[in-house]
Amino acid sequence: MPEFAERLRRLPPYLFAEIDRKKREVRARGVDVIDLGIGDPDLPTPPHIIQALQKAAEDPANHRYPSYEGLLAYRQAVADWYAKRFNVRLDPDQEVLTLIGSKEGTAHMPLAFVNPGDVVLVPDPGYPVYAAGTWFAGGEVHFMPLRRENGFLPDLGAIPREAARRAKLMYLNYPNNPTAAVATRDFFTQVVAFARRHGILVCHDLMYSELKFDGFEPPSLLEVDGAREVGVEFHSLSKTYSMTGWRLGFCVGNRQAVAGLGAVKTNVDSGVFQAVQHAGVAALTGPQDLAEQYRRTYQERRDIVVRGLRALGWQVDVPKGTFFVWAPVPGGLDSRAFATRLLEEAGVVVTPGVGFGPSGEGFYRIALTVDQARIAEAMERLKRLRG
Ligand SMILES: *Cc1c(COP(=O)(O)O)cnc(C)c1O
């Protein structure tokens, strides 16, 4: 058996594997563990979407290889949704591509545009796929620190000239995992100017655009003038409609970028099961009442966490989006030691910020993916731990 290739061996150690191991240990001791670490919705996929899948699964026309770019009906539903939600007009033929979940697309994009030695600008802390996809393509990652004093937006002015000159792609993600920060149209305007100046393709991961609170409407990068010349956006049905297991997403925006990603995909996969794409049409065009109810549920959970932490005298910002709460580690413990203590002494799992990159140190992430009673119980346990 040969050794693993360099590209696997150079990946940083996966902190989350260590957390999983500790979690199992504590559970094995009989502790009732409350897991606030999982970024996967606990709420079920709405029934009308499941019914659309069942119906489409029975049609033999859907049993064959799908087209590479995806069903036109699905791409049209995506274009219609963008028009309605963001007032952005997309050509379903050239500006929309079906993905096997947005993770797949974000991971593959560097293969289309990054040569060995090219730089990719990646947020730190951030979703680990942006860096891994870059390394797999032979690119170098330049991390852009996200700092609280800057609203967890990257400081574009602080990107070294040399890194900007060599950069081919920039990844962004707002509403943001893990910091739960949101971006404004103003920020995206600056991003577009920066990207034009340096000839960079902006890859905006818009995963959490529909998990929005308090009336805030997360903008699309593509709303900004000129964005279509320099940017694409990734989105999926995973989080909005509790469909993480279904594997259905899309990439929209710049034609050249969509074509490049499509060319990569043509050579590595054969598209998404058409029945799943029909279900996707049902999700995007059908009733939105359950999605709306889920949003309210996450907001209620968020409020329980924010109230709970503040009652302990722990600092926390109120997130306007995502199903995460990102908070500074109280008392100056490092984030791993803090997470270990919460697990060992309270049976509560939180994710140490450093797991998302060095600039995540000093913070921890709570996922709002367990029910209100369990979240309230977790807050009670933290109170007892402190008292
Ligand atoms: C959950 C998540 C994804 C993965 O989405 P899929 O469509 O299920 O692949 C991508 N980006 C971020 C930031 C996420 O949190």
Short mmCIF file of N, CA and C and ligand atoms in Angstrom, two decimals, residues 39 100-104 106 127 130 173 177 205 207-208 235-239 243-244 247-249 324, ligand 1:
data_model
loop_
_atom_site.label_atom_id
_atom_site.label_comp_id
_atom_site.label_asym_id
_atom_site.label_seq_id
_atom_site.Cartn_x
_atom_site.Cartn_y
_atom_site.Cartn_z
N GLY A 39 -23.53 21.19 13.18
CA GLY A 39 -24.09 22.13 12.22
C GLY A 39 -25.01 21.45 11.23
N ILE A 100 -24.00 19.01 -6.22
CA ILE A 100 -24.30 17.92 -5.29
C ILE A 100 -24.08 18.47 -3.87
N GLY A 101 -24.86 19.46 -3.51
CA GLY A 101 -24.59 20.22 -2.28
C GLY A 101 -23.58 21.31 -2.58
N SER A 102 -23.63 22.39 -1.81
CA SER A 102 -22.72 23.49 -2.13
C SER A 102 -21.28 23.16 -1.73
N LYS A 103 -21.10 22.26 -0.78
CA LYS A 103 -19.75 21.87 -0.38
C LYS A 103 -18.96 21.35 -1.58
N GLU A 104 -19.61 20.53 -2.37
CA GLU A 104 -19.00 19.96 -3.56
C GLU A 104 -18.49 21.08 -4.49
N THR A 106 -17.91 24.36 -3.82
CA THR A 106 -16.85 25.20 -3.24
C THR A 106 -15.53 24.45 -3.25
N TYR A 127 -15.10 27.97 7.22
CA TYR A 127 -15.50 26.61 6.82
C TYR A 127 -14.26 25.95 6.20
N TYR A 130 -12.81 25.58 2.17
CA TYR A 130 -12.18 26.57 1.30
C TYR A 130 -10.67 26.33 1.21
N ASN A 173 -18.20 34.24 3.11
CA ASN A 173 -19.35 33.47 3.58
C ASN A 173 -20.13 34.31 4.60
N ASN A 177 -20.45 31.18 8.93
CA ASN A 177 -20.12 30.07 9.79
C ASN A 177 -18.61 30.13 9.99
N ASP A 205 -20.12 32.11 -0.43
CA ASP A 205 -20.91 31.00 0.10
C ASP A 205 -22.10 31.62 0.85
N MET A 207 -24.78 30.17 1.88
CA MET A 207 -25.49 29.07 2.53
C MET A 207 -26.61 29.48 3.49
N TYR A 208 -26.35 30.53 4.30
CA TYR A 208 -27.26 30.84 5.40
C TYR A 208 -28.17 32.03 5.13
N HIS A 235 -25.07 28.21 -2.98
CA HIS A 235 -26.18 28.12 -2.04
C HIS A 235 -26.70 26.69 -2.12
N SER A 236 -27.46 26.30 -1.14
CA SER A 236 -28.09 24.99 -1.23
C SER A 236 -29.35 24.95 -0.40
N LEU A 237 -30.05 23.85 -0.51
CA LEU A 237 -31.31 23.71 0.22
C LEU A 237 -31.08 23.08 1.59
N SER A 238 -29.81 22.73 1.87
CA SER A 238 -29.48 21.96 3.07
C SER A 238 -29.99 22.58 4.36
N LYS A 239 -29.72 23.85 4.54
CA LYS A 239 -29.99 24.45 5.85
C LYS A 239 -31.40 25.03 5.90
N MET A 243 -32.34 19.83 4.53
CA MET A 243 -32.12 18.82 3.48
C MET A 243 -30.64 18.46 3.35
N THR A 244 -29.92 18.44 4.46
CA THR A 244 -28.47 18.17 4.36
C THR A 244 -28.20 16.79 3.75
N ARG A 247 -28.31 16.28 -0.60
CA ARG A 247 -27.20 16.71 -1.46
C ARG A 247 -27.70 17.44 -2.70
N LEU A 248 -28.16 18.64 -2.50
CA LEU A 248 -28.63 19.46 -3.62
C LEU A 248 -28.29 20.93 -3.37
N GLY A 249 -27.51 21.49 -4.29
CA GLY A 249 -27.12 22.90 -4.18
C GLY A 249 -27.03 23.52 -5.55
N PHE A 324 -25.98 29.55 14.44
CA PHE A 324 -24.86 29.49 15.38
C PHE A 324 -24.85 30.71 16.29
C1 LIG B 1 -23.35 23.51 5.94
C2 LIG B 1 -22.41 24.36 5.14
C3 LIG B 1 -22.12 24.05 3.81
C4 LIG B 1 -22.51 22.73 3.19
O1 LIG B 1 -23.62 22.78 2.48
P1 LIG B 1 -24.13 21.57 1.58
O2 LIG B 1 -24.97 22.26 0.60
O3 LIG B 1 -24.87 20.64 2.48
O4 LIG B 1 -22.94 20.93 0.95
C5 LIG B 1 -21.38 24.95 3.06
N1 LIG B 1 -20.90 26.08 3.61
C6 LIG B 1 -21.11 26.38 4.90
C7 LIG B 1 -20.52 27.62 5.45
C8 LIG B 1 -21.86 25.53 5.71
O5 LIG B 1 -22.01 25.81 7.01
#
